[in-house]
């Protein structure tokens, strides 16, 4: 029958077209997947490249002065500079020494930490891990973090700070804030131990 023959021909053509259409779609999906994977790989490589330091400095030694007077001396064995991320990292530790000029140049305080990071846009240096600071009065400050705000010329910490006085008084507190010499400081939520002299009251 002519009509049946035409119907079968149409079905064959449709099946043939559907097969090639399906293959084209599959190829397109595979190509899209490959391109997407390639794009992900490129993005991963790019992010890794961005995270790499563009310059490395060993034996960093920087002087910060005010009105021709040396105020702070910063030293670090290694500095990694990341321009794109606008920060500089000191992964092998950092030392910050402050000076006073009331009677000549005299060291007024020192801070050491296992790690430091400078955020250039914010003008702050974050000191982390085993942060130990001392001042001219013999007071010692210990914390996991201490932040130097260069614009405000002060140090502060939102972590717990452990303070030991030259007299033996021992205090713990939070919301610590100090000037750059660590001489004038405040701290909230304090508690600790105050040694009592055996002859007290006599």
Tab-separated table of C-alpha atoms in Angstrom:
chain	number	residue	atom	x	y	z
A	1	UNK	CA	0.000	0.000	0.000
A	2	UNK	CA	1.467	3.371	-0.969
A	3	UNK	CA	0.267	5.062	2.170
A	4	UNK	CA	1.921	2.520	4.445
A	5	UNK	CA	5.176	2.707	2.507
A	6	UNK	CA	5.250	6.519	2.957
A	7	UNK	CA	4.486	6.213	6.659
A	8	UNK	CA	7.374	3.764	7.135
A	9	UNK	CA	9.701	6.073	5.238
A	10	UNK	CA	8.705	8.995	7.414
A	11	UNK	CA	9.273	6.920	10.557
A	12	UNK	CA	12.716	5.847	9.358
A	13	UNK	CA	13.651	9.431	8.555
A	14	UNK	CA	12.380	10.575	11.959
A	15	UNK	CA	14.329	7.833	13.755
A	16	UNK	CA	17.414	8.667	11.720
A	17	UNK	CA	17.018	12.367	12.520
A	18	UNK	CA	16.387	11.656	16.215
A	19	UNK	CA	19.523	9.516	16.442
A	20	UNK	CA	21.721	12.226	14.960
A	21	UNK	CA	20.018	14.908	17.008
A	22	UNK	CA	20.657	12.900	20.173
A	23	UNK	CA	24.293	12.362	19.209
A	24	UNK	CA	24.741	16.073	18.520
A	25	UNK	CA	23.171	16.938	21.853
A	26	UNK	CA	25.429	14.454	23.660
A	27	UNK	CA	28.501	15.823	21.901
A	28	UNK	CA	27.455	19.343	22.849
A	29	UNK	CA	27.034	18.353	26.481
A	30	UNK	CA	30.439	16.648	26.518
A	31	UNK	CA	32.024	19.685	24.901
A	32	UNK	CA	30.301	22.017	27.397
A	33	UNK	CA	31.424	19.817	30.278
A	34	UNK	CA	35.001	19.786	28.975
A	35	UNK	CA	34.972	23.577	28.552
A	36	UNK	CA	33.514	24.002	32.031
A	37	UNK	CA	36.212	21.757	33.508
A	38	UNK	CA	38.872	23.686	31.601
A	39	UNK	CA	37.423	26.949	32.908
A	40	UNK	CA	37.445	25.629	36.470
A	41	UNK	CA	41.056	24.549	36.036
A	42	UNK	CA	41.996	27.978	34.692
A	43	UNK	CA	40.230	29.677	37.601
A	44	UNK	CA	41.999	27.390	40.077
A	45	UNK	CA	45.387	28.126	38.533
A	46	UNK	CA	44.602	31.845	38.457
A	47	UNK	CA	43.598	31.876	42.121
A	48	UNK	CA	46.777	30.035	43.007
A	49	UNK	CA	48.827	32.528	41.021
A	50	UNK	CA	47.107	35.468	42.730
A	51	UNK	CA	47.785	33.963	46.153
A	52	UNK	CA	51.511	33.742	45.424
A	53	UNK	CA	53.690	36.582	46.746
A	54	UNK	CA	55.014	38.902	44.064
A	55	UNK	CA	58.105	39.742	46.107
A	56	UNK	CA	60.034	38.288	49.027
A	57	UNK	CA	62.206	40.250	51.430
A	58	UNK	CA	64.564	38.695	53.960
A	59	UNK	CA	65.954	40.563	56.946
A	60	UNK	CA	63.266	43.244	56.967
A	61	UNK	CA	64.294	46.310	59.007
A	62	UNK	CA	61.918	49.310	58.992
A	63	UNK	CA	62.063	52.577	60.971
A	64	UNK	CA	58.873	54.566	61.659
A	65	UNK	CA	59.563	58.174	62.602
A	66	UNK	CA	57.544	61.170	63.720
A	67	UNK	CA	58.902	64.750	63.509
A	68	UNK	CA	62.357	63.350	62.660
A	69	UNK	CA	62.294	61.185	65.807
A	70	UNK	CA	62.495	57.403	65.647
A	71	UNK	CA	59.283	56.107	67.205
A	72	UNK	CA	59.053	52.450	66.221
A	73	UNK	CA	61.505	49.930	64.825
A	74	UNK	CA	60.057	46.843	63.087
A	75	UNK	CA	62.125	43.770	62.235
A	76	UNK	CA	61.130	40.490	60.575
A	77	UNK	CA	63.240	37.663	59.136
A	78	UNK	CA	60.893	37.247	56.152
A	79	UNK	CA	58.317	39.438	54.393
A	80	UNK	CA	55.958	38.201	51.658
A	81	UNK	CA	54.297	40.947	49.632
A	82	UNK	CA	50.906	40.296	47.993
A	83	UNK	CA	50.020	43.385	45.956
A	84	UNK	CA	46.727	42.068	44.535
A	85	UNK	CA	45.431	41.203	47.995
A	86	UNK	CA	46.895	44.378	49.503
A	87	UNK	CA	48.610	42.774	52.448
A	88	UNK	CA	52.108	41.828	53.503
A	89	UNK	CA	52.795	38.704	55.532
A	90	UNK	CA	55.540	38.005	58.075
A	91	UNK	CA	55.253	34.234	58.562
A	92	UNK	CA	58.499	33.700	60.501
A	93	UNK	CA	57.839	36.187	63.264
A	94	UNK	CA	58.120	39.902	63.916
A	95	UNK	CA	59.671	42.216	66.527
A	96	UNK	CA	58.449	45.761	67.202
A	97	UNK	CA	60.533	48.090	69.372
A	98	UNK	CA	59.215	51.472	70.506
A	99	UNK	CA	61.312	54.453	71.649
A	100	UNK	CA	60.848	57.602	73.678
A	101	UNK	CA	62.816	60.842	73.362
A	102	UNK	CA	62.201	62.610	76.677
A	103	UNK	CA	65.864	62.195	77.637
A	104	UNK	CA	67.546	60.999	74.478
A	105	UNK	CA	66.646	57.894	72.510
A	106	UNK	CA	65.531	55.226	74.946
A	107	UNK	CA	63.715	51.957	74.323
A	108	UNK	CA	60.286	52.136	75.941
A	109	UNK	CA	58.746	48.823	74.882
A	110	UNK	CA	59.073	45.697	72.801
A	111	UNK	CA	56.642	43.245	71.211
A	112	UNK	CA	57.463	39.880	69.677
A	113	UNK	CA	55.114	37.488	67.878
A	114	UNK	CA	55.369	34.285	65.850
A	115	UNK	CA	53.387	35.756	62.959
A	116	UNK	CA	52.456	39.156	61.585
A	117	UNK	CA	50.328	40.482	58.748
A	118	UNK	CA	50.114	44.076	57.539
A	119	UNK	CA	46.845	45.215	55.944
A	120	UNK	CA	47.995	48.207	53.956
A	121	UNK	CA	44.583	49.698	53.145
A	122	UNK	CA	43.525	49.649	56.805
A	123	UNK	CA	46.979	50.712	58.075
A	124	UNK	CA	47.069	47.995	60.684
A	125	UNK	CA	49.495	45.215	61.568
A	126	UNK	CA	48.064	42.105	63.191
A	127	UNK	CA	50.407	40.189	65.491
A	128	UNK	CA	49.381	36.608	66.189
A	129	UNK	CA	50.500	33.512	68.098
A	130	UNK	CA	52.594	33.809	71.244
A	131	UNK	CA	52.452	37.595	71.323
A	132	UNK	CA	54.575	38.931	74.198
A	133	UNK	CA	54.949	42.644	74.928
A	134	UNK	CA	56.981	44.431	77.599
A	135	UNK	CA	57.252	48.067	78.635
A	136	UNK	CA	59.734	50.268	80.496
A	137	UNK	CA	57.915	49.665	83.793
A	138	UNK	CA	58.639	45.943	83.693
A	139	UNK	CA	55.076	44.937	82.824
A	140	UNK	CA	54.575	41.937	80.538
A	141	UNK	CA	51.558	41.364	78.287
A	142	UNK	CA	50.738	38.020	76.657
A	143	UNK	CA	47.975	37.261	74.156
A	144	UNK	CA	47.129	35.282	71.031
A	145	UNK	CA	46.590	38.501	69.117
A	146	UNK	CA	47.593	42.152	69.307
A	147	UNK	CA	46.745	44.708	66.633
A	148	UNK	CA	48.770	47.821	65.864
A	149	UNK	CA	46.624	50.626	64.461
A	150	UNK	CA	49.201	52.876	62.808
A	151	UNK	CA	46.699	55.649	62.052
A	152	UNK	CA	45.568	55.902	65.696
A	153	UNK	CA	49.076	55.106	67.029
A	154	UNK	CA	47.787	52.492	69.429
A	155	UNK	CA	47.704	48.768	70.118
A	156	UNK	CA	44.551	46.879	70.967
A	157	UNK	CA	43.271	43.334	71.370
A	158	UNK	CA	39.843	41.741	71.465
A	159	UNK	CA	41.382	38.493	72.695
A	160	UNK	CA	42.205	37.708	76.307
A	161	UNK	CA	45.336	39.472	77.558
A	162	UNK	CA	47.478	38.199	80.422
A	163	UNK	CA	49.286	41.008	82.297
A	164	UNK	CA	52.083	40.473	84.814
A	165	UNK	CA	53.339	43.461	86.806
A	166	UNK	CA	56.864	43.918	88.127
A	167	UNK	CA	55.406	43.519	91.645
A	168	UNK	CA	54.067	40.076	90.812
A	169	UNK	CA	50.449	41.111	90.327
A	170	UNK	CA	48.798	38.942	87.704
A	171	UNK	CA	45.667	39.983	85.775
A	172	UNK	CA	43.575	38.618	82.923
A	173	UNK	CA	41.242	40.762	80.866
A	174	UNK	CA	39.731	41.658	77.514
A	175	UNK	CA	39.187	44.816	75.420
A	176	UNK	CA	42.825	45.768	75.838
A	177	UNK	CA	44.052	49.117	74.479
A	178	UNK	CA	47.408	50.851	74.798
A	179	UNK	CA	49.631	53.565	73.365
A	180	UNK	CA	52.553	52.529	71.143
A	181	UNK	CA	54.984	52.349	74.065
A	182	UNK	CA	52.652	49.967	75.972
A	183	UNK	CA	52.992	52.355	78.944
A	184	UNK	CA	49.488	53.788	79.204
A	185	UNK	CA	46.917	51.038	78.806
A	186	UNK	CA	43.391	50.022	79.786
A	187	UNK	CA	41.674	46.637	79.998
A	188	UNK	CA	38.151	45.462	80.839
A	189	UNK	CA	36.638	42.393	82.526
A	190	UNK	CA	39.745	41.927	84.656
A	191	UNK	CA	40.381	39.199	87.185
A	192	UNK	CA	43.530	37.691	88.622
A	193	UNK	CA	45.809	37.301	91.609
A	194	UNK	CA	47.445	39.999	93.714
A	195	UNK	CA	50.242	38.770	96.043
A	196	UNK	CA	49.853	39.871	99.659
A	197	UNK	CA	52.948	40.817	101.669
A	198	UNK	CA	53.300	38.685	104.805
A	199	UNK	CA	53.924	41.818	106.879
A	200	UNK	CA	50.828	43.500	105.479
A	201	UNK	CA	49.014	45.452	108.196
A	202	UNK	CA	51.926	45.446	110.666
